[in-house]
Amino acid sequence: MNEDIQNNQIYERNADVALRVIENEAVILTPHDNVLHQLNNVGTDIWQLLNGKRSVQEVIDEMSQIYEASNERIALDTMSFLLQMREKKLIFLKATK
């Protein structure tokens, strides 16, 4: 899947992963390949916002409330992170608004 992440898309977390959050950093085990993924605090915040109800734009808006950076920087970083998460099958496209 090579399509870009779009603001109107809604993603949900892969329900099959094992997850632990330690000191605001998530450690995720994907069962399909037995790979351990470690997220920093920013990645963990994005992960926790992916509830299958928020659009990508809503996640970006929430991240803008948490972190002091330009909205453009937050949008680029969030979309890049989501693309990586999707490629690793940690998240799936649920719907488009």
PDB file of N, CA and C in Angstrom:
ATOM      1  N   MET A   1       0.854  -1.174   0.000  1.00  0.00           N
ATOM      2  CA  MET A   1       0.000   0.000   0.000  1.00  0.00           C
ATOM      3  C   MET A   1       0.899   1.237   0.000  1.00  0.00           C
ATOM      4  N   ASN A   2       0.937   1.960  -1.089  1.00  0.00           N
ATOM      5  CA  ASN A   2       1.822   3.105  -1.208  1.00  0.00           C
ATOM      6  C   ASN A   2       1.090   4.437  -1.155  1.00  0.00           C
ATOM      7  N   GLU A   3      -0.193   4.425  -0.919  1.00  0.00           N
ATOM      8  CA  GLU A   3      -0.914   5.696  -0.902  1.00  0.00           C
ATOM      9  C   GLU A   3      -0.548   6.509   0.328  1.00  0.00           C
ATOM     10  N   ASP A   4      -0.615   7.812   0.168  1.00  0.00           N
ATOM     11  CA  ASP A   4      -0.256   8.723   1.246  1.00  0.00           C
ATOM     12  C   ASP A   4      -1.313   8.719   2.342  1.00  0.00           C
ATOM     13  N   ILE A   5      -0.891   9.180   3.486  1.00  0.00           N
ATOM     14  CA  ILE A   5      -1.813   9.408   4.598  1.00  0.00           C
ATOM     15  C   ILE A   5      -2.581  10.693   4.287  1.00  0.00           C
ATOM     16  N   GLN A   6      -3.903  10.666   4.475  1.00  0.00           N
ATOM     17  CA  GLN A   6      -4.753  11.816   4.190  1.00  0.00           C
ATOM     18  C   GLN A   6      -5.393  12.325   5.484  1.00  0.00           C
ATOM     19  N   ASN A   7      -5.623  13.638   5.552  1.00  0.00           N
ATOM     20  CA  ASN A   7      -6.204  14.254   6.751  1.00  0.00           C
ATOM     21  C   ASN A   7      -7.572  13.703   7.122  1.00  0.00           C
ATOM     22  N   ASN A   8      -8.338  13.262   6.139  1.00  0.00           N
ATOM     23  CA  ASN A   8      -9.702  12.813   6.407  1.00  0.00           C
ATOM     24  C   ASN A   8      -9.794  11.316   6.726  1.00  0.00           C
ATOM     25  N   GLN A   9      -8.673  10.636   6.784  1.00  0.00           N
ATOM     26  CA  GLN A   9      -8.680   9.206   7.093  1.00  0.00           C
ATOM     27  C   GLN A   9      -8.742   8.982   8.597  1.00  0.00           C
ATOM     28  N   ILE A  10      -9.337   7.856   8.965  1.00  0.00           N
ATOM     29  CA  ILE A  10      -9.433   7.453  10.365  1.00  0.00           C
ATOM     30  C   ILE A  10      -8.711   6.118  10.500  1.00  0.00           C
ATOM     31  N   TYR A  11      -7.739   6.084  11.391  1.00  0.00           N
ATOM     32  CA  TYR A  11      -6.964   4.863  11.624  1.00  0.00           C
ATOM     33  C   TYR A  11      -7.280   4.297  12.996  1.00  0.00           C
ATOM     34  N   GLU A  12      -7.142   2.978  13.093  1.00  0.00           N
ATOM     35  CA  GLU A  12      -7.289   2.319  14.382  1.00  0.00           C
ATOM     36  C   GLU A  12      -6.075   1.437  14.616  1.00  0.00           C
ATOM     37  N   ARG A  13      -5.802   1.221  15.884  1.00  0.00           N
ATOM     38  CA  ARG A  13      -4.670   0.390  16.261  1.00  0.00           C
ATOM     39  C   ARG A  13      -4.962  -1.069  15.955  1.00  0.00           C
ATOM     40  N   ASN A  14      -3.926  -1.807  15.640  1.00  0.00           N
ATOM     41  CA  ASN A  14      -4.036  -3.244  15.441  1.00  0.00           C
ATOM     42  C   ASN A  14      -4.364  -3.874  16.797  1.00  0.00           C
ATOM     43  N   ALA A  15      -5.513  -4.504  16.897  1.00  0.00           N
ATOM     44  CA  ALA A  15      -5.969  -5.076  18.168  1.00  0.00           C
ATOM     45  C   ALA A  15      -5.187  -6.333  18.551  1.00  0.00           C
ATOM     46  N   ASP A  16      -4.430  -6.890  17.624  1.00  0.00           N
ATOM     47  CA  ASP A  16      -3.707  -8.129  17.887  1.00  0.00           C
ATOM     48  C   ASP A  16      -2.335  -7.920  18.520  1.00  0.00           C
ATOM     49  N   VAL A  17      -1.901  -6.681  18.644  1.00  0.00           N
ATOM     50  CA  VAL A  17      -0.565  -6.438  19.195  1.00  0.00           C
ATOM     51  C   VAL A  17      -0.586  -6.498  20.719  1.00  0.00           C
ATOM     52  N   ALA A  18       0.570  -6.823  21.291  1.00  0.00           N
ATOM     53  CA  ALA A  18       0.746  -6.753  22.740  1.00  0.00           C
ATOM     54  C   ALA A  18       1.410  -5.412  23.033  1.00  0.00           C
ATOM     55  N   LEU A  19       0.899  -4.698  24.021  1.00  0.00           N
ATOM     56  CA  LEU A  19       1.356  -3.337  24.297  1.00  0.00           C
ATOM     57  C   LEU A  19       1.604  -3.140  25.782  1.00  0.00           C
ATOM     58  N   ARG A  20       2.689  -2.457  26.082  1.00  0.00           N
ATOM     59  CA  ARG A  20       2.971  -1.987  27.430  1.00  0.00           C
ATOM     60  C   ARG A  20       3.495  -0.565  27.311  1.00  0.00           C
ATOM     61  N   VAL A  21       3.065   0.307  28.205  1.00  0.00           N
ATOM     62  CA  VAL A  21       3.589   1.671  28.259  1.00  0.00           C
ATOM     63  C   VAL A  21       4.372   1.804  29.559  1.00  0.00           C
ATOM     64  N   ILE A  22       5.650   2.166  29.408  1.00  0.00           N
ATOM     65  CA  ILE A  22       6.538   2.318  30.550  1.00  0.00           C
ATOM     66  C   ILE A  22       7.131   3.720  30.482  1.00  0.00           C
ATOM     67  N   GLU A  23       6.833   4.534  31.494  1.00  0.00           N
ATOM     68  CA  GLU A  23       7.312   5.915  31.549  1.00  0.00           C
ATOM     69  C   GLU A  23       6.989   6.672  30.254  1.00  0.00           C
ATOM     70  N   ASN A  24       5.745   6.565  29.819  1.00  0.00           N
ATOM     71  CA  ASN A  24       5.202   7.228  28.628  1.00  0.00           C
ATOM     72  C   ASN A  24       5.886   6.820  27.324  1.00  0.00           C
ATOM     73  N   GLU A  25       6.484   5.633  27.292  1.00  0.00           N
ATOM     74  CA  GLU A  25       7.026   5.090  26.050  1.00  0.00           C
ATOM     75  C   GLU A  25       6.444   3.704  25.842  1.00  0.00           C
ATOM     76  N   ALA A  26       5.798   3.530  24.694  1.00  0.00           N
ATOM     77  CA  ALA A  26       5.134   2.268  24.400  1.00  0.00           C
ATOM     78  C   ALA A  26       6.117   1.251  23.827  1.00  0.00           C
ATOM     79  N   VAL A  27       5.911   0.014  24.225  1.00  0.00           N
ATOM     80  CA  VAL A  27       6.624  -1.121  23.649  1.00  0.00           C
ATOM     81  C   VAL A  27       5.529  -2.021  23.075  1.00  0.00           C
ATOM     82  N   ILE A  28       5.637  -2.294  21.771  1.00  0.00           N
ATOM     83  CA  ILE A  28       4.583  -3.021  21.064  1.00  0.00           C
ATOM     84  C   ILE A  28       5.186  -4.249  20.402  1.00  0.00           C
ATOM     85  N   LEU A  29       4.564  -5.402  20.600  1.00  0.00           N
ATOM     86  CA  LEU A  29       4.972  -6.641  19.948  1.00  0.00           C
ATOM     87  C   LEU A  29       3.937  -6.994  18.899  1.00  0.00           C
ATOM     88  N   THR A  30       4.386  -7.130  17.655  1.00  0.00           N
ATOM     89  CA  THR A  30       3.481  -7.522  16.575  1.00  0.00           C
ATOM     90  C   THR A  30       3.560  -9.038  16.403  1.00  0.00           C
ATOM     91  N   PRO A  31       2.435  -9.728  16.549  1.00  0.00           N
ATOM     92  CA  PRO A  31       2.444 -11.190  16.497  1.00  0.00           C
ATOM     93  C   PRO A  31       2.680 -11.757  15.098  1.00  0.00           C
ATOM     94  N   HIS A  32       2.366 -10.992  14.058  1.00  0.00           N
ATOM     95  CA  HIS A  32       2.527 -11.536  12.702  1.00  0.00           C
ATOM     96  C   HIS A  32       3.990 -11.730  12.318  1.00  0.00           C
ATOM     97  N   ASP A  33       4.906 -10.997  12.988  1.00  0.00           N
ATOM     98  CA  ASP A  33       6.331 -11.137  12.667  1.00  0.00           C
ATOM     99  C   ASP A  33       7.223 -11.211  13.909  1.00  0.00           C
ATOM    100  N   ASN A  34       6.607 -11.222  15.101  1.00  0.00           N
ATOM    101  CA  ASN A  34       7.334 -11.284  16.368  1.00  0.00           C
ATOM    102  C   ASN A  34       8.404 -10.203  16.503  1.00  0.00           C
ATOM    103  N   VAL A  35       8.068  -8.988  16.066  1.00  0.00           N
ATOM    104  CA  VAL A  35       8.991  -7.867  16.167  1.00  0.00           C
ATOM    105  C   VAL A  35       8.539  -6.951  17.294  1.00  0.00           C
ATOM    106  N   LEU A  36       9.524  -6.486  18.069  1.00  0.00           N
ATOM    107  CA  LEU A  36       9.275  -5.557  19.150  1.00  0.00           C
ATOM    108  C   LEU A  36       9.533  -4.143  18.651  1.00  0.00           C
ATOM    109  N   HIS A  37       8.551  -3.253  18.814  1.00  0.00           N
ATOM    110  CA  HIS A  37       8.645  -1.867  18.376  1.00  0.00           C
ATOM    111  C   HIS A  37       8.616  -0.979  19.617  1.00  0.00           C
ATOM    112  N   GLN A  38       9.548  -0.044  19.712  1.00  0.00           N
ATOM    113  CA  GLN A  38       9.567   0.875  20.845  1.00  0.00           C
ATOM    114  C   GLN A  38       9.252   2.276  20.339  1.00  0.00           C
ATOM    115  N   LEU A  39       8.262   2.922  20.949  1.00  0.00           N
ATOM    116  CA  LEU A  39       7.865   4.270  20.572  1.00  0.00           C
ATOM    117  C   LEU A  39       8.374   5.257  21.619  1.00  0.00           C
ATOM    118  N   ASN A  40       8.823   6.408  21.158  1.00  0.00           N
ATOM    119  CA  ASN A  40       9.190   7.462  22.103  1.00  0.00           C
ATOM    120  C   ASN A  40       7.909   8.103  22.625  1.00  0.00           C
ATOM    121  N   ASN A  41       8.042   9.106  23.467  1.00  0.00           N
ATOM    122  CA  ASN A  41       6.852   9.704  24.082  1.00  0.00           C
ATOM    123  C   ASN A  41       5.928  10.355  23.050  1.00  0.00           C
ATOM    124  N   VAL A  42       6.484  10.943  21.986  1.00  0.00           N
ATOM    125  CA  VAL A  42       5.643  11.556  20.946  1.00  0.00           C
ATOM    126  C   VAL A  42       4.881  10.467  20.195  1.00  0.00           C
ATOM    127  N   GLY A  43       5.572   9.416  19.795  1.00  0.00           N
ATOM    128  CA  GLY A  43       4.913   8.296  19.117  1.00  0.00           C
ATOM    129  C   GLY A  43       3.847   7.659  19.985  1.00  0.00           C
ATOM    130  N   THR A  44       4.134   7.558  21.274  1.00  0.00           N
ATOM    131  CA  THR A  44       3.158   6.991  22.206  1.00  0.00           C
ATOM    132  C   THR A  44       1.918   7.872  22.297  1.00  0.00           C
ATOM    133  N   ASP A  45       2.114   9.191  22.310  1.00  0.00           N
ATOM    134  CA  ASP A  45       0.960  10.093  22.338  1.00  0.00           C
ATOM    135  C   ASP A  45       0.107   9.924  21.083  1.00  0.00           C
ATOM    136  N   ILE A  46       0.738   9.831  19.928  1.00  0.00           N
ATOM    137  CA  ILE A  46      -0.020   9.613  18.681  1.00  0.00           C
ATOM    138  C   ILE A  46      -0.751   8.281  18.762  1.00  0.00           C
ATOM    139  N   TRP A  47      -0.059   7.233  19.183  1.00  0.00           N
ATOM    140  CA  TRP A  47      -0.651   5.898  19.307  1.00  0.00           C
ATOM    141  C   TRP A  47      -1.914   5.944  20.161  1.00  0.00           C
ATOM    142  N   GLN A  48      -1.832   6.634  21.287  1.00  0.00           N
ATOM    143  CA  GLN A  48      -2.968   6.683  22.204  1.00  0.00           C
ATOM    144  C   GLN A  48      -4.140   7.481  21.633  1.00  0.00           C
ATOM    145  N   LEU A  49      -3.873   8.382  20.705  1.00  0.00           N
ATOM    146  CA  LEU A  49      -4.946   9.155  20.068  1.00  0.00           C
ATOM    147  C   LEU A  49      -5.657   8.377  18.961  1.00  0.00           C
ATOM    148  N   LEU A  50      -5.056   7.300  18.489  1.00  0.00           N
ATOM    149  CA  LEU A  50      -5.653   6.508  17.404  1.00  0.00           C
ATOM    150  C   LEU A  50      -6.689   5.550  17.978  1.00  0.00           C
ATOM    151  N   ASN A  51      -7.883   6.051  18.145  1.00  0.00           N
ATOM    152  CA  ASN A  51      -8.946   5.266  18.767  1.00  0.00           C
ATOM    153  C   ASN A  51      -9.981   4.766  17.767  1.00  0.00           C
ATOM    154  N   GLY A  52      -9.713   4.956  16.474  1.00  0.00           N
ATOM    155  CA  GLY A  52     -10.679   4.527  15.467  1.00  0.00           C
ATOM    156  C   GLY A  52     -11.823   5.494  15.281  1.00  0.00           C
ATOM    157  N   LYS A  53     -11.756   6.653  15.945  1.00  0.00           N
ATOM    158  CA  LYS A  53     -12.803   7.667  15.830  1.00  0.00           C
ATOM    159  C   LYS A  53     -12.252   8.996  15.334  1.00  0.00           C
ATOM    160  N   ARG A  54     -10.993   9.291  15.665  1.00  0.00           N
ATOM    161  CA  ARG A  54     -10.382  10.561  15.264  1.00  0.00           C
ATOM    162  C   ARG A  54      -9.810  10.462  13.854  1.00  0.00           C
ATOM    163  N   SER A  55     -10.018  11.520  13.086  1.00  0.00           N
ATOM    164  CA  SER A  55      -9.371  11.613  11.779  1.00  0.00           C
ATOM    165  C   SER A  55      -7.906  11.985  11.981  1.00  0.00           C
ATOM    166  N   VAL A  56      -7.119  11.830  10.943  1.00  0.00           N
ATOM    167  CA  VAL A  56      -5.718  12.238  11.005  1.00  0.00           C
ATOM    168  C   VAL A  56      -5.633  13.713  11.388  1.00  0.00           C
ATOM    169  N   GLN A  57      -6.501  14.546  10.816  1.00  0.00           N
ATOM    170  CA  GLN A  57      -6.481  15.978  11.148  1.00  0.00           C
ATOM    171  C   GLN A  57      -6.775  16.206  12.633  1.00  0.00           C
ATOM    172  N   GLU A  58      -7.692  15.461  13.177  1.00  0.00           N
ATOM    173  CA  GLU A  58      -8.017  15.595  14.603  1.00  0.00           C
ATOM    174  C   GLU A  58      -6.837  15.165  15.479  1.00  0.00           C
ATOM    175  N   VAL A  59      -6.109  14.134  15.049  1.00  0.00           N
ATOM    176  CA  VAL A  59      -4.905  13.722  15.775  1.00  0.00           C
ATOM    177  C   VAL A  59      -3.869  14.842  15.723  1.00  0.00           C
ATOM    178  N   ILE A  60      -3.684  15.428  14.545  1.00  0.00           N
ATOM    179  CA  ILE A  60      -2.740  16.542  14.389  1.00  0.00           C
ATOM    180  C   ILE A  60      -3.147  17.705  15.285  1.00  0.00           C
ATOM    181  N   ASP A  61      -4.426  18.017  15.305  1.00  0.00           N
ATOM    182  CA  ASP A  61      -4.920  19.112  16.151  1.00  0.00           C
ATOM    183  C   ASP A  61      -4.648  18.838  17.627  1.00  0.00           C
ATOM    184  N   GLU A  62      -4.872  17.602  18.067  1.00  0.00           N
ATOM    185  CA  GLU A  62      -4.598  17.229  19.456  1.00  0.00           C
ATOM    186  C   GLU A  62      -3.107  17.340  19.764  1.00  0.00           C
ATOM    187  N   MET A  63      -2.274  16.876  18.837  1.00  0.00           N
ATOM    188  CA  MET A  63      -0.825  16.947  19.043  1.00  0.00           C
ATOM    189  C   MET A  63      -0.359  18.398  19.117  1.00  0.00           C
ATOM    190  N   SER A  64      -1.017  19.273  18.370  1.00  0.00           N
ATOM    191  CA  SER A  64      -0.680  20.708  18.411  1.00  0.00           C
ATOM    192  C   SER A  64      -0.993  21.324  19.763  1.00  0.00           C
ATOM    193  N   GLN A  65      -1.968  20.746  20.472  1.00  0.00           N
ATOM    194  CA  GLN A  65      -2.298  21.220  21.816  1.00  0.00           C
ATOM    195  C   GLN A  65      -1.273  20.734  22.845  1.00  0.00           C
ATOM    196  N   ILE A  66      -0.640  19.602  22.558  1.00  0.00           N
ATOM    197  CA  ILE A  66       0.304  18.995  23.493  1.00  0.00           C
ATOM    198  C   ILE A  66       1.713  19.555  23.318  1.00  0.00           C
ATOM    199  N   TYR A  67       2.129  19.734  22.055  1.00  0.00           N
ATOM    200  CA  TYR A  67       3.517  20.095  21.759  1.00  0.00           C
ATOM    201  C   TYR A  67       3.617  21.483  21.146  1.00  0.00           C
ATOM    202  N   GLU A  68       4.672  22.184  21.509  1.00  0.00           N
ATOM    203  CA  GLU A  68       4.930  23.510  20.971  1.00  0.00           C
ATOM    204  C   GLU A  68       5.795  23.383  19.722  1.00  0.00           C
ATOM    205  N   ALA A  69       5.157  23.367  18.596  1.00  0.00           N
ATOM    206  CA  ALA A  69       5.821  23.335  17.297  1.00  0.00           C
ATOM    207  C   ALA A  69       4.815  23.872  16.294  1.00  0.00           C
ATOM    208  N   SER A  70       5.294  24.201  15.109  1.00  0.00           N
ATOM    209  CA  SER A  70       4.372  24.703  14.100  1.00  0.00           C
ATOM    210  C   SER A  70       3.393  23.594  13.708  1.00  0.00           C
ATOM    211  N   ASN A  71       2.196  24.000  13.333  1.00  0.00           N
ATOM    212  CA  ASN A  71       1.189  23.031  12.912  1.00  0.00           C
ATOM    213  C   ASN A  71       1.693  22.252  11.696  1.00  0.00           C
ATOM    214  N   GLU A  72       2.423  22.915  10.819  1.00  0.00           N
ATOM    215  CA  GLU A  72       2.974  22.250   9.631  1.00  0.00           C
ATOM    216  C   GLU A  72       3.966  21.160  10.029  1.00  0.00           C
ATOM    217  N   ARG A  73       4.842  21.461  10.976  1.00  0.00           N
ATOM    218  CA  ARG A  73       5.839  20.483  11.445  1.00  0.00           C
ATOM    219  C   ARG A  73       5.149  19.291  12.093  1.00  0.00           C
ATOM    220  N   ILE A  74       4.163  19.575  12.936  1.00  0.00           N
ATOM    221  CA  ILE A  74       3.418  18.499  13.600  1.00  0.00           C
ATOM    222  C   ILE A  74       2.684  17.651  12.572  1.00  0.00           C
ATOM    223  N   ALA A  75       2.077  18.277  11.580  1.00  0.00           N
ATOM    224  CA  ALA A  75       1.361  17.537  10.539  1.00  0.00           C
ATOM    225  C   ALA A  75       2.307  16.618   9.763  1.00  0.00           C
ATOM    226  N   LEU A  76       3.448  17.149   9.345  1.00  0.00           N
ATOM    227  CA  LEU A  76       4.417  16.338   8.592  1.00  0.00           C
ATOM    228  C   LEU A  76       4.934  15.167   9.421  1.00  0.00           C
ATOM    229  N   ASP A  77       5.298  15.448  10.667  1.00  0.00           N
ATOM    230  CA  ASP A  77       5.821  14.394  11.533  1.00  0.00           C
ATOM    231  C   ASP A  77       4.764  13.339  11.847  1.00  0.00           C
ATOM    232  N   THR A  78       3.543  13.782  12.093  1.00  0.00           N
ATOM    233  CA  THR A  78       2.457  12.843  12.402  1.00  0.00           C
ATOM    234  C   THR A  78       2.162  11.955  11.204  1.00  0.00           C
ATOM    235  N   MET A  79       2.066  12.538  10.027  1.00  0.00           N
ATOM    236  CA  MET A  79       1.769  11.743   8.828  1.00  0.00           C
ATOM    237  C   MET A  79       2.900  10.766   8.513  1.00  0.00           C
ATOM    238  N   SER A  80       4.129  11.192   8.698  1.00  0.00           N
ATOM    239  CA  SER A  80       5.269  10.302   8.482  1.00  0.00           C
ATOM    240  C   SER A  80       5.227   9.132   9.457  1.00  0.00           C
ATOM    241  N   PHE A  81       4.940   9.434  10.711  1.00  0.00           N
ATOM    242  CA  PHE A  81       4.842   8.393  11.735  1.00  0.00           C
ATOM    243  C   PHE A  81       3.712   7.415  11.410  1.00  0.00           C
ATOM    244  N   LEU A  82       2.552   7.936  11.015  1.00  0.00           N
ATOM    245  CA  LEU A  82       1.418   7.072  10.679  1.00  0.00           C
ATOM    246  C   LEU A  82       1.733   6.176   9.492  1.00  0.00           C
ATOM    247  N   LEU A  83       2.428   6.702   8.520  1.00  0.00           N
ATOM    248  CA  LEU A  83       2.819   5.907   7.357  1.00  0.00           C
ATOM    249  C   LEU A  83       3.709   4.738   7.782  1.00  0.00           C
ATOM    250  N   GLN A  84       4.673   5.021   8.644  1.00  0.00           N
ATOM    251  CA  GLN A  84       5.547   3.956   9.151  1.00  0.00           C
ATOM    252  C   GLN A  84       4.747   2.918   9.944  1.00  0.00           C
ATOM    253  N   MET A  85       3.832   3.389  10.763  1.00  0.00           N
ATOM    254  CA  MET A  85       3.003   2.484  11.562  1.00  0.00           C
ATOM    255  C   MET A  85       2.130   1.602  10.676  1.00  0.00           C
ATOM    256  N   ARG A  86       1.590   2.195   9.617  1.00  0.00           N
ATOM    257  CA  ARG A  86       0.751   1.442   8.688  1.00  0.00           C
ATOM    258  C   ARG A  86       1.577   0.390   7.959  1.00  0.00           C
ATOM    259  N   GLU A  87       2.777   0.767   7.522  1.00  0.00           N
ATOM    260  CA  GLU A  87       3.643  -0.181   6.812  1.00  0.00           C
ATOM    261  C   GLU A  87       4.037  -1.360   7.696  1.00  0.00           C
ATOM    262  N   LYS A  88       4.148  -1.126   9.001  1.00  0.00           N
ATOM    263  CA  LYS A  88       4.509  -2.186   9.948  1.00  0.00           C
ATOM    264  C   LYS A  88       3.289  -2.946  10.462  1.00  0.00           C
ATOM    265  N   LYS A  89       2.112  -2.586   9.935  1.00  0.00           N
ATOM    266  CA  LYS A  89       0.842  -3.217  10.302  1.00  0.00           C
ATOM    267  C   LYS A  89       0.490  -3.020  11.774  1.00  0.00           C
ATOM    268  N   LEU A  90       0.909  -1.882  12.317  1.00  0.00           N
ATOM    269  CA  LEU A  90       0.536  -1.528  13.678  1.00  0.00           C
ATOM    270  C   LEU A  90      -0.798  -0.795  13.714  1.00  0.00           C
ATOM    271  N   ILE A  91      -1.166  -0.171  12.597  1.00  0.00           N
ATOM    272  CA  ILE A  91      -2.452   0.512  12.468  1.00  0.00           C
ATOM    273  C   ILE A  91      -3.072   0.145  11.131  1.00  0.00           C
ATOM    274  N   PHE A  92      -4.384   0.303  11.062  1.00  0.00           N
ATOM    275  CA  PHE A  92      -5.127   0.013   9.834  1.00  0.00           C
ATOM    276  C   PHE A  92      -6.104   1.132   9.540  1.00  0.00           C
ATOM    277  N   LEU A  93      -6.319   1.413   8.275  1.00  0.00           N
ATOM    278  CA  LEU A  93      -7.323   2.387   7.867  1.00  0.00           C
ATOM    279  C   LEU A  93      -8.697   1.829   8.200  1.00  0.00           C
ATOM    280  N   LYS A  94      -9.451   2.594   8.967  1.00  0.00           N
ATOM    281  CA  LYS A  94     -10.801   2.172   9.351  1.00  0.00           C
ATOM    282  C   LYS A  94     -11.850   2.796   8.449  1.00  0.00           C
ATOM    283  N   ALA A  95     -11.697   4.092   8.196  1.00  0.00           N
ATOM    284  CA  ALA A  95     -12.716   4.812   7.420  1.00  0.00           C
ATOM    285  C   ALA A  95     -12.135   6.106   6.897  1.00  0.00           C
ATOM    286  N   THR A  96     -12.910   6.761   6.051  1.00  0.00           N
ATOM    287  CA  THR A  96     -12.570   8.085   5.544  1.00  0.00           C
ATOM    288  C   THR A  96     -13.768   8.974   5.802  1.00  0.00           C
ATOM    289  N   LYS A  97     -13.507  10.161   6.350  1.00  0.00           N
ATOM    290  CA  LYS A  97     -14.598  11.122   6.616  1.00  0.00           C
ATOM    291  C   LYS A  97     -14.956  11.857   5.360  1.00  0.00           C
TER     292      LYS A  97
END
